[in-house]
Amino acid sequence: TRNPVDVSMDVQVQDMLGKAREQGVETAFDRADQMSPRCPFGSAGVCCRLCLEGPCRIQPNGKGPQRGVCGANADTIVARNFMNSLIQGTAAHAEHAREVALALLHTAEGKAPYHIKDVGKLYRIAEGLNLSVEGKSVNEVAKDVALKALEDFQRPEGTMNWVSFRGQEKSVAKWQSLGLAPVNSHLEIAKAVTRGAMGSDADPINLLLGGINLGIVDGYGGLHLSTDLQDVLFGTPQAVKANYSLGVLDENKINIAVHGHIPLLSEKVVEWARKLDDQAKAAGTEGINIVGVCCSGNELLMRQGVSIASSFSSQELVIVSGALEAMVVDIQCIMPGIQQVAECYHTEIITTLGHVKIAGATHVDFEPEHADEAAKEIVEKAIKNYANRDHQNVSIPKDTVEAYAGFSAEQITDVLSKLNEEKPLQPLIDALKNGTIRGIAAMVGCTNPREKQDVGNVTVAKELMKKDVLVLTTGCTAHSLAKNGLMNPDGVKECGEGVKSVLKLLGEQAGLPSLPPALHMGSCVDNSRPADLLKALADELDIAISDIPVVGSCPETHNPKALSIGTYFISHGVDVHVGVDPQVSGSSLVTHTLTGNRGDEEVTTDRLFGGKLIYEPDPVLAAEKLIERIDMKRKLLGLST
Ligand code: NFS
Ligand code: SF4
C-alpha cells in the first residue's frame, strides 16, 4: 500500500486519504494498490474475450500459441481491443451531444425549461450550417439547428453536418480521400462495433483506420456538437475567477457536489440551489454551497464560477470530508465506489439517468422536460439530509487556490482583438513566427488512481511553459494545474521570457497583471475549443492544422474518452502524448503504426496525417519529446528553433 504522500501531490488529498484509512474506508487509491501487479496480458492488449471459443491470450514473448482459436494473431487482437476502447469513448461523447441536441429541440419547441442564452452563437452556427434565418424567430432558428444536429445521428449518406461545418477543409478533404469522413455518429459507431466483433475485420491497419474514423466522429459528433449547443443553451464562457481544492467545501453550508458531465442537470441544480437558499437557511445553515467534481464541475466553473472540489481520482474523498450532504451524478467517470464510501458517512448519492444507476443510491429521474421538478427534489433532499450530518466527523481542509478559467476560443479572440481589432489572431501568429511563443500545447485528460495524482500533469505543463510553449488546458488536468497555481496570474513566473511577455501583454488588456500560464478552456467535450483555435490559426495562415507547431498531452489519463479525443487530434496531424500505457505493446505493428515516424517505410499515422502517439510515462522526458516535435514542425515551416 502506498503512503498517502505517494498517491497525490495534494496535501489535502493526502490528509483526507489518511482519515479514510483511519476510519476503515476504502478508496480507489487503495483498490489500485490491491490490483497490482496488473495482468501482463491485459496490459499488452493481447487478451481477447470477444467470443465463447475464448478467452484467448497471446504470449508477447513469442512462446506458447501465437493465435487465438479463430486464428486471430496478436496484431489483430491488439488493434481490435484498441478500436473497441475508442468505441466506448466516442459513444460516450456522441450520446452526450445527442442529449443536448434533443434538449435544444425541446427548448425551441417550448417543451423543456431552458432558454437560448447565446443568441449570437446560435446565429453563427446557423450560418455555418447554411441555414436561412430570414423571417424566423430565435426559437425557429434553434429548432432548425437542433434538427441539423440530430441529422448527424441518422443521415444515410454523405458527410456529417458538423464535420463539414467545423472541420478544416484541408483535413476534411484528406479524410474523404481516405474514405474516413464519417456519415453519421450512430452509423459509424455501429459499424465499428460490427467490424471489431469476432470474425470481422482482421486487418490491423484497417482496424486502426477505423479508429481514426471514430476519432473524427468523437471530435465533431461528440465534442463540437456538445460545446456548440451547450454554449447556445447556457452561454459561451468568459473569464471567471473561482476556487479549487477540497477546501471549497463549507462547514456552515449545505454542500452539494455535482459530478458527471452533461450540464443539463448541473445547471438546473445550481439554479434551484439559489432558489432554495432560504430553505437551507431555515434548516440552520448559512445556505447552499455547490461544488464541482470532474467535468460537470468544469462546465459550471466555466459558466457560473462554481468552485471545484476534486478531479477524478480523489472523487471519493469529497465524501470523506463528512460535510457533503449530496453527490448528484449523471454519467461518465462516476466511480461505483462512491456508494460504498457514502454509506460510511451521511452523504446521499443521487443518480439521475435511467441508464446509469448505482445499487444502493437514491434515484431521481432527470428528464430535460421535467428538469425543474427533478432539480428541486434533489436540492430538497440535500437540505433534508443536513440533519444527518455528524458534526464531530467533519474535516474540511483549510486552504483553497484561486484560479481563472472561462477561456473559450471566443474569449481568447476577444482579448487578442484588443491588440489587433481587424486581425485578432495576428499577434498570436506573429509571436509564433518570431519564436516568442515556441508552440502551443493542449494539456488535457484525467487523473488516475494508479498514478501519483497531479505529478504528471503539473510536471509536463511546467516543463513546456519553461520552454515558451503556450499551454491550453481542459478536463481534470486543468484541476491539477489550478491547484498548483498555474491558472493564476502569479503562475506566469513558471514561463519562459517569451510566453511570459505575451501573457502579460494580454493580461493588461483584460485588466489583470497577466493571463494565467495555463488557459482553461473547459471540460473534455470542450477540447473542441482548442481545436477551433487551431483551425482559425491554420486558416489564417493557409496551412494545414498538422503544420502548426502544436501538441497535445494527456499525462494521467485513465478513460477511453481521452483516447478517442487523442485520436481526434491525431487525425488532424497533432502529436499526442499519453503518460499511461495505452495497452498496445503486445503488437509491434500496432505500436509502430501509432507511434512511428513519417519517414518510415510502413504505414504510420505520422505519415498519413502528420501526427503520432507518443507514449512516455516520465513527464520530463515527455516534455522533451513534445518540444522536439514542436521544433520539427517549426523547422518545416521555416521558422527559427
Ligand atoms: Ni475527461 Fe471529464 Fe476527468 Fe478524464 Fe473523466 S471527468 S470527460 S475522462 S477523468 S478528464
Ligand atoms: Fe479467441 Fe478469436 Fe474468440 Fe477472440 S474472437 S476469444 S481470439 S476465438
Short mmCIF file of C-alpha atoms and ligand atoms in Angstrom, two decimals, residues 93 260-261 294-295 298 312 332-333 445-447 474-477 523-525 558-559 561-562 565, ligand 1:
data_model
loop_
_atom_site.label_atom_id
_atom_site.label_comp_id
_atom_site.label_asym_id
_atom_site.label_seq_id
_atom_site.Cartn_x
_atom_site.Cartn_y
_atom_site.Cartn_z
CA HIS A 93 -19.33 11.81 -26.34
CA GLY A 260 -20.54 13.81 -14.18
CA HIS A 261 -20.66 15.56 -17.50
CA CYS A 294 -14.86 16.18 -12.76
CA CYS A 295 -16.33 17.72 -15.89
CA ASN A 298 -15.65 22.23 -15.31
CA PHE A 312 -11.46 12.13 -10.99
CA GLN A 332 -19.25 9.02 -17.03
CA CYS A 333 -16.28 8.92 -14.67
CA GLY A 445 -7.26 14.44 -19.68
CA CYS A 446 -7.62 12.92 -16.31
CA THR A 447 -6.11 11.84 -13.06
CA THR A 474 -9.21 21.14 -20.20
CA GLY A 475 -10.74 18.36 -18.13
CA CYS A 476 -9.30 17.03 -14.90
CA THR A 477 -5.82 18.07 -15.97
CA SER A 523 -14.47 20.21 -19.90
CA CYS A 524 -13.34 17.30 -22.03
CA VAL A 525 -16.00 17.88 -24.68
CA HIS A 558 -7.49 6.70 -17.42
CA ASN A 559 -10.53 6.91 -19.67
CA LYS A 561 -12.79 9.03 -23.83
CA ALA A 562 -9.33 10.53 -23.54
CA ILE A 565 -10.04 12.69 -28.05
NI1 NFS B 1 -12.40 13.71 -19.37
FE1 NFS B 1 -14.21 14.66 -17.75
FE2 NFS B 1 -11.91 13.81 -15.82
FE3 NFS B 1 -10.90 12.21 -17.55
FE4 NFS B 1 -13.26 11.87 -16.66
S1 NFS B 1 -14.09 13.80 -15.84
S2 NFS B 1 -14.60 13.94 -19.62
S3 NFS B 1 -12.46 11.48 -18.79
S4 NFS B 1 -11.48 11.80 -15.56
S5 NFS B 1 -10.80 14.39 -17.66
#
